[in-house]
Coordinates of N, CA, C and O in Angstrom, one line a residue:
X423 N 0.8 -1.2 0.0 CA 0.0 0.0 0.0 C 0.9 1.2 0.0 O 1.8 1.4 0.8
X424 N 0.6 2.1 -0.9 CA 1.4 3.4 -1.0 C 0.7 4.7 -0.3 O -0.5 4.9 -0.3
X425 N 1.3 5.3 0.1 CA 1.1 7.0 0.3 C 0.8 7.6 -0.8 O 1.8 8.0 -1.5
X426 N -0.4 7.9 -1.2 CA -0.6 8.9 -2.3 C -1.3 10.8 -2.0 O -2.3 11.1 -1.3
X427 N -0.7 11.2 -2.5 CA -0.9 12.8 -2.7 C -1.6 12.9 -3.9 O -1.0 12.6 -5.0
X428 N -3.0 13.4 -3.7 CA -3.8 13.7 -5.8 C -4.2 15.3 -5.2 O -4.8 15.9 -4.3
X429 N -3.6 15.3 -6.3 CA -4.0 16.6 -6.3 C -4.7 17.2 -7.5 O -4.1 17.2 -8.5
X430 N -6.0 17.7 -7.5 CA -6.8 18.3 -8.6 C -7.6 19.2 -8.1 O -7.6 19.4 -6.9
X431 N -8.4 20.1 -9.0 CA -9.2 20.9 -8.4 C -10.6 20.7 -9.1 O -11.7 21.2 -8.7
X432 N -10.4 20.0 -10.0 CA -12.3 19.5 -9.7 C -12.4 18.8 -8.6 O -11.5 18.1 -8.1
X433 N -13.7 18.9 -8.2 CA -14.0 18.0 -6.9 C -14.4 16.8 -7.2 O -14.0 15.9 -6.5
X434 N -15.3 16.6 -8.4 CA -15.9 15.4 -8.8 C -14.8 14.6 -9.6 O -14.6 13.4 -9.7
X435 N -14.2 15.5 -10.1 CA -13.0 14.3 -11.0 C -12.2 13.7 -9.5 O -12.3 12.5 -9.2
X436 N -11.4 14.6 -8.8 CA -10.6 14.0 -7.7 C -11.3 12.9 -6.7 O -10.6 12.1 -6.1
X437 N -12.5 13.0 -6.6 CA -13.0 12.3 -6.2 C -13.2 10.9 -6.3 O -12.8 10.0 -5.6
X438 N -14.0 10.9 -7.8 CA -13.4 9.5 -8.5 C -12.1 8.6 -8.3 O -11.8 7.5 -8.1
X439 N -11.0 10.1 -8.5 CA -9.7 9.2 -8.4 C -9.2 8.6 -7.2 O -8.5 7.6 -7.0
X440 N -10.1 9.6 -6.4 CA -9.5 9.1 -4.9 C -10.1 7.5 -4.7 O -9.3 6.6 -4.3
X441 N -11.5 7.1 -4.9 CA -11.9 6.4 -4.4 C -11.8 5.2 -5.2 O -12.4 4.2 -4.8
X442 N -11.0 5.1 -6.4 CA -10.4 4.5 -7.1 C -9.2 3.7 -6.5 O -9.0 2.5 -6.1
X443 N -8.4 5.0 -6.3 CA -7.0 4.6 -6.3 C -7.0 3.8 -4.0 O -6.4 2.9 -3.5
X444 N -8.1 4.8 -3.4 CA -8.1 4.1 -1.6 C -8.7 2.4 -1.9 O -8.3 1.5 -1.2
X445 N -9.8 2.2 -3.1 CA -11.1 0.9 -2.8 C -9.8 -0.4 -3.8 O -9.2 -1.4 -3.5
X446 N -10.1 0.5 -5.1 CA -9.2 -0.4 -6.1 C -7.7 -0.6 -6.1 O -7.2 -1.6 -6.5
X447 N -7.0 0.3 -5.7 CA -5.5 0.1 -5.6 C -4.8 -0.4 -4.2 O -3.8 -1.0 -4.1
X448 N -5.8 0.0 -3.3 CA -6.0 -0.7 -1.4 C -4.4 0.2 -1.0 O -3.4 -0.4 -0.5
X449 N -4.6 1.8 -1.6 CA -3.3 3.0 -1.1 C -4.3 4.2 -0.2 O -5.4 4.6 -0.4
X450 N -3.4 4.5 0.9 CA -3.8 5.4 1.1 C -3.9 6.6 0.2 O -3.3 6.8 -0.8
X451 N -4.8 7.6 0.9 CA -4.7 8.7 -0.2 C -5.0 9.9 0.7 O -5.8 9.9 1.6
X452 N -4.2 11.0 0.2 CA -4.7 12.4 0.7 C -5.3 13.3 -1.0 O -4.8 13.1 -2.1
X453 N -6.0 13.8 -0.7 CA -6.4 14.8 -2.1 C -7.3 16.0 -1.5 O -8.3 16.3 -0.7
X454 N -6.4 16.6 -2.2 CA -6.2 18.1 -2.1 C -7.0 18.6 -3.2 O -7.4 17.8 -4.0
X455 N -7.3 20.1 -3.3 CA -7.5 20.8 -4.1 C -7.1 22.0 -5.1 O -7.8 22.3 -6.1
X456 N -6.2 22.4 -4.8 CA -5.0 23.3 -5.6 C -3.9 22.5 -5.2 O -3.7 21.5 -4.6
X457 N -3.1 23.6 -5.8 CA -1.7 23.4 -5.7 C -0.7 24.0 -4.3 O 0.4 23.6 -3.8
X458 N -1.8 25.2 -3.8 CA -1.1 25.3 -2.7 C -1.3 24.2 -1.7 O -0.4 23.5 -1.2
X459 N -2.4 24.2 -1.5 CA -3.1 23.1 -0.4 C -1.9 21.6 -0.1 O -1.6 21.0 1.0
X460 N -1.5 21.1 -2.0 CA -0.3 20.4 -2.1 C 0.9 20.6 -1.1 O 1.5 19.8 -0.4
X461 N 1.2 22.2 -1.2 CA 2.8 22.6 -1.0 C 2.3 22.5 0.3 O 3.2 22.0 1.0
X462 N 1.6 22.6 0.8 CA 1.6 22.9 2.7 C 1.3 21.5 3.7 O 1.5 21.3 4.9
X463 N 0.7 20.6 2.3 CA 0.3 19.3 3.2 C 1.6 18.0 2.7 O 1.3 16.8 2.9
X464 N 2.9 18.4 1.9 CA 2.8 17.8 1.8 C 4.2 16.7 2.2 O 4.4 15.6 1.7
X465 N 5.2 17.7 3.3 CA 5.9 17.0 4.4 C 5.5 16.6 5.6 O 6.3 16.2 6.5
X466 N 3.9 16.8 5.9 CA 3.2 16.0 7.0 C 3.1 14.9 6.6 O 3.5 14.0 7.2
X467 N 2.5 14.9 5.4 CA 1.8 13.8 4.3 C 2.7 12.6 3.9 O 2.5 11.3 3.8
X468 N 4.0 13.5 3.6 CA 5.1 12.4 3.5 C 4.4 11.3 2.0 O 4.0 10.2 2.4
X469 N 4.4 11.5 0.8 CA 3.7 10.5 0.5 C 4.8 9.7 0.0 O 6.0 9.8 0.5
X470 N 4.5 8.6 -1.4 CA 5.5 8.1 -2.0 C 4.8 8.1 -3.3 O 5.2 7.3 -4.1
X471 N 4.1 8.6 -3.5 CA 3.4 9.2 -5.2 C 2.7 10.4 -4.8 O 2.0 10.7 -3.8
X472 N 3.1 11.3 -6.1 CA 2.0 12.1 -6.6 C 1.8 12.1 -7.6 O 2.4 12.1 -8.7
X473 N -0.2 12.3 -7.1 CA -0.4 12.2 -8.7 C -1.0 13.7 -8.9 O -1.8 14.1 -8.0
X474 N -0.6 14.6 -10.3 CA -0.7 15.9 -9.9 C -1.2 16.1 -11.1 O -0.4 15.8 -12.0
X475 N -2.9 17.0 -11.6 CA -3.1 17.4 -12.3 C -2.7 18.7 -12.6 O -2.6 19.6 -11.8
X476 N -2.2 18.9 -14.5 CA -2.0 20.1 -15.0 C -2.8 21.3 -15.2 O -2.3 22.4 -15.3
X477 N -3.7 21.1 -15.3 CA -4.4 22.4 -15.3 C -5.3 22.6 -14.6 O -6.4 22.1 -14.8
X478 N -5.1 23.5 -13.3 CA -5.4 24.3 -12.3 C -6.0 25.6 -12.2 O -5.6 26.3 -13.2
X479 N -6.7 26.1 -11.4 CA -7.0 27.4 -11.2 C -5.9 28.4 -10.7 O -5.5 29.4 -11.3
X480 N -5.5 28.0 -9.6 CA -4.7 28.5 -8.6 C -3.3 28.8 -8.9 O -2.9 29.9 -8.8
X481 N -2.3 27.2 -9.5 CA -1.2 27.6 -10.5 C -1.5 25.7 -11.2 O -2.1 24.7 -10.7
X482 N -0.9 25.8 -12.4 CA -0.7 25.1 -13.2 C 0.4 24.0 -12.6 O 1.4 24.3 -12.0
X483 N -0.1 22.2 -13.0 CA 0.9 21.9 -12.4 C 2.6 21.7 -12.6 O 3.3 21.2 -11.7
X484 N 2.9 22.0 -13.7 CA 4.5 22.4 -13.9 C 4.6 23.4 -12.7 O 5.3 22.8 -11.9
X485 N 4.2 24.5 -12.2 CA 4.4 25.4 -11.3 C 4.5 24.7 -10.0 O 5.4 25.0 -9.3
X486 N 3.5 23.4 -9.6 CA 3.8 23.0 -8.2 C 5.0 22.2 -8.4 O 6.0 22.2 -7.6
X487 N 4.7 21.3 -9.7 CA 5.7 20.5 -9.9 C 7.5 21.0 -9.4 O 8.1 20.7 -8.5
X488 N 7.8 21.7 -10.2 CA 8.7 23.1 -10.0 C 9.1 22.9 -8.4 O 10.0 22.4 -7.7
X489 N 7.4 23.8 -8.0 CA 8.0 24.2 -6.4 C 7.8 23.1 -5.3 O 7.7 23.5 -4.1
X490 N 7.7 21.6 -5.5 CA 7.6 20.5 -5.3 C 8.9 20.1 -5.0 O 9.4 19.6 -3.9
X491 N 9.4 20.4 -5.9 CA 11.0 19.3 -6.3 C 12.2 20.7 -5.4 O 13.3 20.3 -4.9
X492 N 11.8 22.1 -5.4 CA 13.0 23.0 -4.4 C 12.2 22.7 -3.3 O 12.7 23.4 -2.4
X493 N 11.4 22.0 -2.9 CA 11.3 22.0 -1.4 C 11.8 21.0 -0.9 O 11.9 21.0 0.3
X494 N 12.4 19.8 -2.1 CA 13.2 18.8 -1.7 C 12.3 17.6 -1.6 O 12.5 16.6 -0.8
X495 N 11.2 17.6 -2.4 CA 10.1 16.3 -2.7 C 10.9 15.5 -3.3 O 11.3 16.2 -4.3
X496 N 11.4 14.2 -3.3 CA 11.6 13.6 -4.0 C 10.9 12.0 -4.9 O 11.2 11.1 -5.7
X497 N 10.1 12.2 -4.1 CA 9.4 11.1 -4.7 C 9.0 11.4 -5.8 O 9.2 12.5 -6.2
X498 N 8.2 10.4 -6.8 CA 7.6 10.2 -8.2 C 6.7 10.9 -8.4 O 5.7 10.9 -7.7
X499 N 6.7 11.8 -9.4 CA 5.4 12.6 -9.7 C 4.2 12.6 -11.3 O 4.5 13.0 -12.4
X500 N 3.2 12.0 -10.9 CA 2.8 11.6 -11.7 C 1.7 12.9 -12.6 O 0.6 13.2 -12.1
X501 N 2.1 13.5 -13.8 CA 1.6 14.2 -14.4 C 0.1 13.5 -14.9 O 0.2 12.8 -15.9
X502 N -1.1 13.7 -14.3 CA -2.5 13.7 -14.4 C -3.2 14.2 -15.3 O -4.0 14.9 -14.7
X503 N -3.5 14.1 -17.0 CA -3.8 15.5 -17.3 C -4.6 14.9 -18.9 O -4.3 14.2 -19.8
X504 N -5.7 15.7 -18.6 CA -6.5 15.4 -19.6 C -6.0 16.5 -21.0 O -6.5 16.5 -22.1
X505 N -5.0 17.2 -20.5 CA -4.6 18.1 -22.1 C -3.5 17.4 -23.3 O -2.6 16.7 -22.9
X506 N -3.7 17.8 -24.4 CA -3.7 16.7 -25.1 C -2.5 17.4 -26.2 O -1.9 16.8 -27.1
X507 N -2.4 19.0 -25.8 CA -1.6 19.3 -27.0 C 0.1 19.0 -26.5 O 1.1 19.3 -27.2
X508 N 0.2 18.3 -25.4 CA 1.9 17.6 -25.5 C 1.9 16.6 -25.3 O 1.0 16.1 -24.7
X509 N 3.1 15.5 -25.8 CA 3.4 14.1 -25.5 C 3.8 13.6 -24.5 O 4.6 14.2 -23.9
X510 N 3.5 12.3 -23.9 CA 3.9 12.1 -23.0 C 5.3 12.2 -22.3 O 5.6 12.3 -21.1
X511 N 6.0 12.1 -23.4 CA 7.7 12.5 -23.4 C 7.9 14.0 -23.0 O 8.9 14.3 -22.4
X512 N 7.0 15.0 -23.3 CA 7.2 16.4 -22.7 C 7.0 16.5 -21.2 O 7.7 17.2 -20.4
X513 N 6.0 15.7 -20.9 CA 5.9 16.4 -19.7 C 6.9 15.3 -18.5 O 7.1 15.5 -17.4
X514 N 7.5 14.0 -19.2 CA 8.5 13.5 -18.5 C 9.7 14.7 -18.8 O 10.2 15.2 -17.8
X515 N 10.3 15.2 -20.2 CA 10.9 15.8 -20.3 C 11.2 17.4 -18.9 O 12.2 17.8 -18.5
X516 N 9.7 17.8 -18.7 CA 9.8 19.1 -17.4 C 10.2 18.3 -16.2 O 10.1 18.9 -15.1
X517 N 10.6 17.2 -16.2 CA 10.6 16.8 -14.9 C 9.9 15.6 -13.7 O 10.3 15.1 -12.6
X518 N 8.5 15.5 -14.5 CA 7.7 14.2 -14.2 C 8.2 13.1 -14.0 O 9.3 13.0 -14.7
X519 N 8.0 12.2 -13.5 CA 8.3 10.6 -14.0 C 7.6 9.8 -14.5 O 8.1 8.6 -14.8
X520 N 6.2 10.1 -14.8 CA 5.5 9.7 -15.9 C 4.3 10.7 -16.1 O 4.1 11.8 -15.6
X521 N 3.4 9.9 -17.4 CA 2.5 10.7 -17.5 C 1.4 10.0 -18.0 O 1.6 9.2 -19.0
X522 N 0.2 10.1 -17.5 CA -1.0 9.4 -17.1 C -2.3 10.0 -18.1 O -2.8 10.8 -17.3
X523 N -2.9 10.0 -18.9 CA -4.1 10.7 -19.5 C -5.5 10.4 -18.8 O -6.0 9.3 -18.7
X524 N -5.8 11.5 -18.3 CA -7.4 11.4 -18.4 C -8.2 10.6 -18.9 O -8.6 10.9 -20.0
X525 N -8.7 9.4 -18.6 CA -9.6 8.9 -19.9 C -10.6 8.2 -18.7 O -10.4 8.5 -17.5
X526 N -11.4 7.6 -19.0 CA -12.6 7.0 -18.2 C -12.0 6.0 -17.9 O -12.4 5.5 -16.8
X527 N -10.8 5.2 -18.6 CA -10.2 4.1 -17.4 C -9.3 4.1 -17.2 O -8.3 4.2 -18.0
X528 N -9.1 3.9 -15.4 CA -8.5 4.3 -14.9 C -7.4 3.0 -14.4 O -6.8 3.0 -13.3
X529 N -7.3 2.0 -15.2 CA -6.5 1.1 -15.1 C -4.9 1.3 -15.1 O -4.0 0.7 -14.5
X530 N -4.9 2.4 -16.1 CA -3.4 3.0 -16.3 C -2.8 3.7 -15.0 O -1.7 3.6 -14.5
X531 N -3.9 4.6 -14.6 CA -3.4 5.5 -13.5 C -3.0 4.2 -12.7 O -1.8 4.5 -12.4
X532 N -3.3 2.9 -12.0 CA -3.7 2.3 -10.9 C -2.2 1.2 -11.7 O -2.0 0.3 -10.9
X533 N -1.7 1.1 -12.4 CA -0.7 0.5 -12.8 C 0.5 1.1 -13.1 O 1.5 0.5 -13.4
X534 N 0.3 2.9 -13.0 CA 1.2 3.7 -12.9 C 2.2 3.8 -12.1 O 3.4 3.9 -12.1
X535 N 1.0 3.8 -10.8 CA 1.2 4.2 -9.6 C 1.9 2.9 -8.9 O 2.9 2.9 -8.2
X536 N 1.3 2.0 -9.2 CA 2.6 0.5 -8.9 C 3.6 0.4 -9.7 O 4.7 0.2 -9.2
X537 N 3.6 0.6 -10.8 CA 5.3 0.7 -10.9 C 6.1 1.4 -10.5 O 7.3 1.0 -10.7
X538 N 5.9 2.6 -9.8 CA 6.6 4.0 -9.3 C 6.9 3.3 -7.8 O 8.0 3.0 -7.3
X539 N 5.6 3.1 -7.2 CA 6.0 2.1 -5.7 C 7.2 1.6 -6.1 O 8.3 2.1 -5.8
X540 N 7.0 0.3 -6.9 CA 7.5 -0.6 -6.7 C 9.2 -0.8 -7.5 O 9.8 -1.8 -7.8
X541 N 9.5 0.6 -7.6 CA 11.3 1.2 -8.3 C 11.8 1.0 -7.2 O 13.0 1.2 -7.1

């Protein structure tokens, strides 16, 4: 069972994921709703994934991603993201360690997230 951090700011999408990744994946989960809510919970939280949606209200997730990794996060960060105009190789290229698409199944996210555990 992993420590997971999801971070999104719909409530009904994060939701889903949450109860996906706590019932079907049998991980804990914290989920947040912006990106700040991320930065402030997220050396209590201590996780060993995140999974962090790109497009936010608050800041975009390259921005937390960014201020993630100078706060000395090092765990795996899984780019979340239903936008479709970059390749998956871009958003590993900013720094991610993978990258997960939006789609109605959520088998990938839940096979993502074990292989990242399990490095």
């Amino acid at each position: 069972m992993a420590r997971i951090l999801l971070v999104d700011d719909v409530y009904t999408a994060r939701s889903m994921f949450e109860r996906v990744l706590r019932h079907v994946g049998r991980h804990e989960v914290l989920s947040v709703g912006s990106g700040a809510e991320a930065l402030a919970k997220v050396h209590e939280f201590a996780p060993d994934v995140i999974v962090l949606d790109i497009s936010m209200a608050d800041r975009d997730g390259l921005m937390v991603l960014r201020d993630l990794r100078a706060q000395g996060i090092t765990c795996p960060i899984i780019a979340h993201t239903a936008r479709t105009e970059k390749t998956p190789g871009e958003f590993v290229a900013q720094g991610f360690d993978a990258y997960v698409p939006k789609t109605g199944n959520l088998t990938n996210l839940l096979s993502t997230v074990r292989d990242l555990v399990g490095r």
